[in-house]
Short mmCIF file of C-alpha atoms in Angstrom, two decimals:
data_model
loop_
_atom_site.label_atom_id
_atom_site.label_comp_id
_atom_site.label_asym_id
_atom_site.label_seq_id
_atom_site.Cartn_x
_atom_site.Cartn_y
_atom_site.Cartn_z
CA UNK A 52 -141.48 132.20 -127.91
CA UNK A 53 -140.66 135.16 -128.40
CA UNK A 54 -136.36 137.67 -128.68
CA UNK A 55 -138.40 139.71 -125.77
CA UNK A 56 -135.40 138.30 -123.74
CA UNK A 57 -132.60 139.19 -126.04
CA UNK A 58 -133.87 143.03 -125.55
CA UNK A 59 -133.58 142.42 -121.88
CA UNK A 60 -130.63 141.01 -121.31
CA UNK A 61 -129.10 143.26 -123.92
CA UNK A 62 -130.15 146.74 -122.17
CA UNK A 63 -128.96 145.13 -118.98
CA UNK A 64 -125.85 144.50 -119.58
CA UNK A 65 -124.84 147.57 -121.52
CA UNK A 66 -127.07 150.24 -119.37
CA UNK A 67 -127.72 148.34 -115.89
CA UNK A 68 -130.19 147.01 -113.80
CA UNK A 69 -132.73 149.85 -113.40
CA UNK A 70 -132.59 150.30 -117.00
CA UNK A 71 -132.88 146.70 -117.43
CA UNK A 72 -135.75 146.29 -115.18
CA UNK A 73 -137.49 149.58 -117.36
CA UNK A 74 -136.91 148.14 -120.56
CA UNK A 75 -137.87 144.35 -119.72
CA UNK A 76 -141.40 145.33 -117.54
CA UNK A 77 -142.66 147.78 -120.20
CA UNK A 78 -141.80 145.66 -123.02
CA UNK A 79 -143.54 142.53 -122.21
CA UNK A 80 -146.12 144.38 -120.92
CA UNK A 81 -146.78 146.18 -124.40
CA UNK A 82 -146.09 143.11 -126.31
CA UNK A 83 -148.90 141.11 -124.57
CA UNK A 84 -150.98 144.10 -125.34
CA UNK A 85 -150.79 144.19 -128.95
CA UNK A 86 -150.05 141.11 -129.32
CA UNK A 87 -153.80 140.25 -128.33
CA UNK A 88 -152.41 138.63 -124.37
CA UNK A 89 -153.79 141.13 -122.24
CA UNK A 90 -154.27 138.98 -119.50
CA UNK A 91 -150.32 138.24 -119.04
CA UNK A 92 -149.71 141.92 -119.22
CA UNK A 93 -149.49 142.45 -115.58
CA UNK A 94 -147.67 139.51 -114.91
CA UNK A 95 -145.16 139.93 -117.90
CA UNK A 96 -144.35 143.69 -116.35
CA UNK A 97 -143.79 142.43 -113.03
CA UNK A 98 -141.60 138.90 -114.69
CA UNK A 99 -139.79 140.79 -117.32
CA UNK A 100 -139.47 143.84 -114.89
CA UNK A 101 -137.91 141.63 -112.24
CA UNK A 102 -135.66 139.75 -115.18
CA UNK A 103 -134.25 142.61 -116.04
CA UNK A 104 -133.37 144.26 -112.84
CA UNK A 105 -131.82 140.82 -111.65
CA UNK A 106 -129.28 140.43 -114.98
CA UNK A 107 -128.34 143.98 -114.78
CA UNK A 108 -126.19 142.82 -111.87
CA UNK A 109 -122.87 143.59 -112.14
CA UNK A 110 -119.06 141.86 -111.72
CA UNK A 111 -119.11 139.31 -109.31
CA UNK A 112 -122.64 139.42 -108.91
CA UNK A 113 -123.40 138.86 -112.55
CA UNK A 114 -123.76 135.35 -112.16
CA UNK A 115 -126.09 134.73 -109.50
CA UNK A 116 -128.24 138.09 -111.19
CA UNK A 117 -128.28 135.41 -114.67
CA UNK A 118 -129.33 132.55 -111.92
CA UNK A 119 -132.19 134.54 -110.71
CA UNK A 120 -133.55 136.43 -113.72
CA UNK A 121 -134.04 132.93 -115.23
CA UNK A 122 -135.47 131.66 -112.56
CA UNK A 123 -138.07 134.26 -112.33
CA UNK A 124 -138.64 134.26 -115.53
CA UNK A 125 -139.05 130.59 -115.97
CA UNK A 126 -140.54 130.23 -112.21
CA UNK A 127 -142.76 133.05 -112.68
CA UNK A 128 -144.36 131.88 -115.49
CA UNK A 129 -144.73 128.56 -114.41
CA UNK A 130 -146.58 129.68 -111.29
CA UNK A 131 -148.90 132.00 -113.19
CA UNK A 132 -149.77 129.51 -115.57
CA UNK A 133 -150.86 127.25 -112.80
CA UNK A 134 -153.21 129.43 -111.69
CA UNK A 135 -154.35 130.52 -115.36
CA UNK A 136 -154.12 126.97 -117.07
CA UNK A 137 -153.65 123.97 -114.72
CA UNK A 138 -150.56 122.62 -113.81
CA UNK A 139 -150.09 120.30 -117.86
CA UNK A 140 -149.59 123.21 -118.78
CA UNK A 141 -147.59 124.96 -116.79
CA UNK A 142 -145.48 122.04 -117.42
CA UNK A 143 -145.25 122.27 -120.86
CA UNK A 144 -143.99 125.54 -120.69
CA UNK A 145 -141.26 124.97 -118.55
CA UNK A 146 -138.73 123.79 -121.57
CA UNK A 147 -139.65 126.55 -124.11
CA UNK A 148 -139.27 129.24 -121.23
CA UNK A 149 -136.03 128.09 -120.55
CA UNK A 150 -135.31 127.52 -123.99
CA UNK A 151 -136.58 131.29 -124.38
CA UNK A 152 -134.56 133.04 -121.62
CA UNK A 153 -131.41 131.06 -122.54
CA UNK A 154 -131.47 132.33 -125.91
CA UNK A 155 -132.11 135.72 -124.41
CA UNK A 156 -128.97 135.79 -122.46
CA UNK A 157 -126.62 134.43 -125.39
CA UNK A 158 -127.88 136.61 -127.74
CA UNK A 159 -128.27 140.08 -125.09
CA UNK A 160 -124.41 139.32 -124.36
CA UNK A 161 -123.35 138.84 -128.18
CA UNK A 162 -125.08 142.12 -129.17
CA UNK A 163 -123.60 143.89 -125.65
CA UNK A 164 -119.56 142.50 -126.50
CA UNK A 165 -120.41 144.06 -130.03
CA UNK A 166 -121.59 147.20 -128.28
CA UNK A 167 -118.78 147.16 -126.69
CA UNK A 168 -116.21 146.34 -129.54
CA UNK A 169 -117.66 149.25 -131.60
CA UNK A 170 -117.29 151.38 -129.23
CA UNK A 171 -113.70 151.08 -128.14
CA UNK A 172 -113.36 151.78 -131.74
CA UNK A 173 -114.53 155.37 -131.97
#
């Protein structure tokens, strides 16, 4: 598990969805290339890419752009793993990825309303 997610849903929220899709693709990419995972880096920039542009969704929208990034991110990982792993394990992941991208989005909006706070204050 990694705060990957936290990043993402942070620059979404406070800069939008291109910025969010930027941000979360190139990210995950260059974590799972230093981070000795090369062979998720395609798949992470495409996920993470895809997570980000989704929760950069705004008003109304925002919702169902949190209902999708998470299932992308959770779905798309599960599918990959399939294919990489076997199905026990894409399993197994399924919690901790949720666990992951849930965490993402409570901490992303805590650090965006602070963002937001401290700005309003200038």
């Amino acid at each position: 598990m990694t705060l990957v997610d936290a990043g993402i849903y942070f620059t979404a929220f406070y800069l939008g969805k291109k910025e969010g899709a930027i941000v979360g693709g190139l990210s995950a990419f260059l974590i799972n290339l230093l981070s000795s995972a090369p062979q998720w880096m395609f798949i992470s920039l495409f996920i993470h890419g895809a997570q980000g542009y989704f929760a950069g969704l705004k008003g109304g929208y925002r919702p169902l752009g949190l209902l999708l990034a998470t299932v992308v991110m959770v779905g798309g990982y599960a599918l990959s793993s399939v294919f990489m792993y076997g199905t026990g394990a894409s399993i197994a992941e399924l919690v901790p990825n949720f666990c992951q991208n849930g965490l993402g989005i409570v901490i992303g909006w805590l650090l965006y309303q602070a963002f937001k706070r401290v700005q309003s204050n200038k």
